[in-house]
Coordinates of N, CA, C and O in Angstrom, one line a residue:
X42 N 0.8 -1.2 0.0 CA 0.0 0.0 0.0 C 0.9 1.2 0.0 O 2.1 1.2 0.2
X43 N 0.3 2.3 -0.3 CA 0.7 3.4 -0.7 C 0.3 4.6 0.5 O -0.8 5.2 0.6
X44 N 1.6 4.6 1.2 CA 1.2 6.3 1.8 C 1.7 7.3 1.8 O 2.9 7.3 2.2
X45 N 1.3 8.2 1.6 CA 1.5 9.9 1.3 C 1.3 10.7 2.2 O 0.2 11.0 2.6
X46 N 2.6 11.2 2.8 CA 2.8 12.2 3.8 C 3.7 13.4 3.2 O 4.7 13.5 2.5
X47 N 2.6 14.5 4.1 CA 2.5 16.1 3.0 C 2.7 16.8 4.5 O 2.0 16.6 5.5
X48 N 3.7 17.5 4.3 CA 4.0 18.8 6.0 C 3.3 19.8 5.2 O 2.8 19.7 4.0
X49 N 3.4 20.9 6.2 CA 2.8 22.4 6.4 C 3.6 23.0 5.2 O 3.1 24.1 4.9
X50 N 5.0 22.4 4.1 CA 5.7 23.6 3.5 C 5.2 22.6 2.2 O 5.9 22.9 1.2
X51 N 4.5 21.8 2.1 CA 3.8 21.8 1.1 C 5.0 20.2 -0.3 O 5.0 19.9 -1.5
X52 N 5.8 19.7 1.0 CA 6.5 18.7 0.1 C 5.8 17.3 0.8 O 5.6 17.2 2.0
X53 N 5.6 16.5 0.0 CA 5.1 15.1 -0.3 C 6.1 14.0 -0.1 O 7.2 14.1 -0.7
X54 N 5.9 13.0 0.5 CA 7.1 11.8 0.6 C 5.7 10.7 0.4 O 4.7 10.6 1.0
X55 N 6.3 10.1 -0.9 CA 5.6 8.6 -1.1 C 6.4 7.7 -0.9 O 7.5 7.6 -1.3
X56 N 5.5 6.3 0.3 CA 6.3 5.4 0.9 C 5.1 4.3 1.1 O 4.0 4.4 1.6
X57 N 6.0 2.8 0.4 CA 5.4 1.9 -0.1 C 5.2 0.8 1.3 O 6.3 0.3 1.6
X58 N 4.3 0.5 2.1 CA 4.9 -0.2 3.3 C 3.5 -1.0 3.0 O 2.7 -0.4 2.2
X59 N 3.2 -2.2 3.6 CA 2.2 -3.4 4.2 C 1.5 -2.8 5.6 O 1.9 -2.1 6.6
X60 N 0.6 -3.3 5.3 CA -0.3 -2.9 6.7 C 0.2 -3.6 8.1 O 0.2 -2.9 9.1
X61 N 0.5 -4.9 8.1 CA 1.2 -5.1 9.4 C 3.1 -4.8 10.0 O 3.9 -5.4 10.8
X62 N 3.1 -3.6 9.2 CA 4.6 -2.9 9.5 C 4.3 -1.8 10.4 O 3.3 -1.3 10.2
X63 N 5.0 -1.5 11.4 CA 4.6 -0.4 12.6 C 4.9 0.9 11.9 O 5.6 0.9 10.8
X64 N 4.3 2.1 12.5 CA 4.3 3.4 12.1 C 6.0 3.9 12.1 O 6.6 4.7 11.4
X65 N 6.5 3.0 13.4 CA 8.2 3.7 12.8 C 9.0 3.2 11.5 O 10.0 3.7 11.1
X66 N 8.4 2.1 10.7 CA 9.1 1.7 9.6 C 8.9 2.9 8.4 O 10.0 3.5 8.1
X67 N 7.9 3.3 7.9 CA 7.5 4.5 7.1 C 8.5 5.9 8.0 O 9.1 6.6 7.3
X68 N 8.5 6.0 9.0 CA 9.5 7.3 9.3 C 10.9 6.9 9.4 O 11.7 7.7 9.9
X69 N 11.2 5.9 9.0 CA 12.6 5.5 8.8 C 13.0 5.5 7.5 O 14.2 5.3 7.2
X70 N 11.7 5.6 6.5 CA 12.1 5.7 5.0 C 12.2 7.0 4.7 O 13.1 7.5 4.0
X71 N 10.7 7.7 5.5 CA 10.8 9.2 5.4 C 12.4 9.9 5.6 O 13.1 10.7 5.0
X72 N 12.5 9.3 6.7 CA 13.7 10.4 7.1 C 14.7 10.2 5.8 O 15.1 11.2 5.2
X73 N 15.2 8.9 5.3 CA 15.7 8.4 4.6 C 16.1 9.8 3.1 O 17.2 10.2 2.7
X74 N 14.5 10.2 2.6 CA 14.2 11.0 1.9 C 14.4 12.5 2.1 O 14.8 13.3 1.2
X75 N 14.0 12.9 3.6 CA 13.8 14.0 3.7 C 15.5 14.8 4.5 O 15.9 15.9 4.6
X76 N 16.0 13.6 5.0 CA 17.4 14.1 5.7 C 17.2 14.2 7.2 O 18.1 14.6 7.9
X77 N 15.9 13.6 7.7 CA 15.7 14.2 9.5 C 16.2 13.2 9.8 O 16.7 12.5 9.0
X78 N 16.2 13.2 11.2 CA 16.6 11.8 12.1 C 14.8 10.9 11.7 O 14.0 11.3 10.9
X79 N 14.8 10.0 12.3 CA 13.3 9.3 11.8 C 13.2 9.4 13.3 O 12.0 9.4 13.6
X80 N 14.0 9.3 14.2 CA 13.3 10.2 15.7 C 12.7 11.4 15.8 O 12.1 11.6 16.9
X81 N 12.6 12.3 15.0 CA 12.3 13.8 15.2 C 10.9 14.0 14.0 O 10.5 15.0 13.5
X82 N 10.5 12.8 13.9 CA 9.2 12.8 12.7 C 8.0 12.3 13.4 O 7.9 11.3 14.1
X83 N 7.3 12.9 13.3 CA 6.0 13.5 13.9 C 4.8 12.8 12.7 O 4.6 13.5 11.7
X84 N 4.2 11.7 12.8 CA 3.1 11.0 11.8 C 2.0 11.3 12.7 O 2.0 10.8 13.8
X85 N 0.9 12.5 12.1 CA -1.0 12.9 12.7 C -1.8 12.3 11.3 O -1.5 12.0 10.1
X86 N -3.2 12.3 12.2 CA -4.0 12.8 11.1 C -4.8 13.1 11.8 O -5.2 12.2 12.6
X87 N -5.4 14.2 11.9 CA -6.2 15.4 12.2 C -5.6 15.3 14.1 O -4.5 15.8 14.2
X88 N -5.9 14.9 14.8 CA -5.6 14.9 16.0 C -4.8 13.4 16.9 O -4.3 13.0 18.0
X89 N -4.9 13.0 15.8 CA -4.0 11.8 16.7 C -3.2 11.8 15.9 O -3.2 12.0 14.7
X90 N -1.7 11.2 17.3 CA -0.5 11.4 17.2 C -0.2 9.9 17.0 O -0.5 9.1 17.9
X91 N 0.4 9.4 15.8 CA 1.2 7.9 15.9 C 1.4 7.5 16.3 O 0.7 6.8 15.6
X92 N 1.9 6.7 17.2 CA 3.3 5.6 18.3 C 3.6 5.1 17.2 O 2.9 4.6 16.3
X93 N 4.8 5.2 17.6 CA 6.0 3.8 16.6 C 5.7 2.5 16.5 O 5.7 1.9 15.5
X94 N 5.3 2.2 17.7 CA 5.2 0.5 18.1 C 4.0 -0.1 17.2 O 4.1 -1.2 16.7
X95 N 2.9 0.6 17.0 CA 1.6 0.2 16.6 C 1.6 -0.1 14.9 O 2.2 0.7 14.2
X96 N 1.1 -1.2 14.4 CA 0.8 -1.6 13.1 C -0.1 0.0 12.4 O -0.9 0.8 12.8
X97 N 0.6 -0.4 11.3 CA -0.4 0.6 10.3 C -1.9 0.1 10.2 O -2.9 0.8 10.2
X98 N -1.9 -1.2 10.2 CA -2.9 -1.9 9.8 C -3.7 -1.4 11.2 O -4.9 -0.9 11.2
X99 N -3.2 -1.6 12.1 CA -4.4 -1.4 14.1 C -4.6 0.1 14.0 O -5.2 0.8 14.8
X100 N -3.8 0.6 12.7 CA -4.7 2.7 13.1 C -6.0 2.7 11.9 O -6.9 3.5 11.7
X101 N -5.5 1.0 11.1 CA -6.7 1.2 10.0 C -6.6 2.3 8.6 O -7.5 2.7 7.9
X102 N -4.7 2.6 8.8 CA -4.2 3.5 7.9 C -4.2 2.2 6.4 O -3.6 1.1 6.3
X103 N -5.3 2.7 5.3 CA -5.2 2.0 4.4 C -4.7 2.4 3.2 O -5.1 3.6 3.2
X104 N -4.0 2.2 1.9 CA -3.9 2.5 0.4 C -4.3 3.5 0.1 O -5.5 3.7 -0.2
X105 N -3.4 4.7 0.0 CA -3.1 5.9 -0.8 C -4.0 6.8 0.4 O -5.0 7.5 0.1
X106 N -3.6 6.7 1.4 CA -3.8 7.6 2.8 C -2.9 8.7 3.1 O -1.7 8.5 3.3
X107 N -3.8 10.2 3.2 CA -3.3 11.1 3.4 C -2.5 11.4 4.8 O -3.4 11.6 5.6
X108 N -1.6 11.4 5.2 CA -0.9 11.3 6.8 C -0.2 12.7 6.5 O 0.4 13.0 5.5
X109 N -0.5 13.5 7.4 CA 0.5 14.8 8.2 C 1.5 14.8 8.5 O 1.7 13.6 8.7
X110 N 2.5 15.5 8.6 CA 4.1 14.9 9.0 C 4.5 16.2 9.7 O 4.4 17.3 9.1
X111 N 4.9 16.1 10.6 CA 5.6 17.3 11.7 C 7.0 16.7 11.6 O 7.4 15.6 11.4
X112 N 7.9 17.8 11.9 CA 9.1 18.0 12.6 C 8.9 18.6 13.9 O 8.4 19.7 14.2
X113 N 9.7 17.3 14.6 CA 9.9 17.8 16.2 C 11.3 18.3 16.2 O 12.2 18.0 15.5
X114 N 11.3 19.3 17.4 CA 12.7 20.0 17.3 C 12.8 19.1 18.1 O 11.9 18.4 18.5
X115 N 14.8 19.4 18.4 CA 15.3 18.6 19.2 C 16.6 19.0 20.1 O 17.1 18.1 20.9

């Protein structure tokens, strides 16, 4: 499946992951792309905040899903 994470400055990271891979595997690709640490990456959508630990599949994030992306300072 296909997910698409867009920050506030308006750039897009597409990243190809399975639904039973945890939320920190996709910010380890992101960072990969974007140059952060994949500690300092922030995955919302609308008010809830990610955990690492949890399957994509148990937030019910499915195929070509819009995800928010923050940077946390550090």
């Amino acid at each position: 499946m296909e997910v698409v994470c867009k920050d506030r400055l308006g750039n897009k990271v597409h990243v190809n992951r399975n639904t039973d891979d945890s939320i920190g595997d996709p910010k380890k690709l992101i960072a990969a792309e974007t140059g952060t640490g994949w500690n300092m990456i922030i995955l919302k959508k609308w008010y809830t905040i990610f955990k690492d630990h949890v399957a994509l599949g148990d937030y019910e994030i499915h195929d070509v899903i819009n995800l928010e992306l923050y940077y946390q300072q550090g």
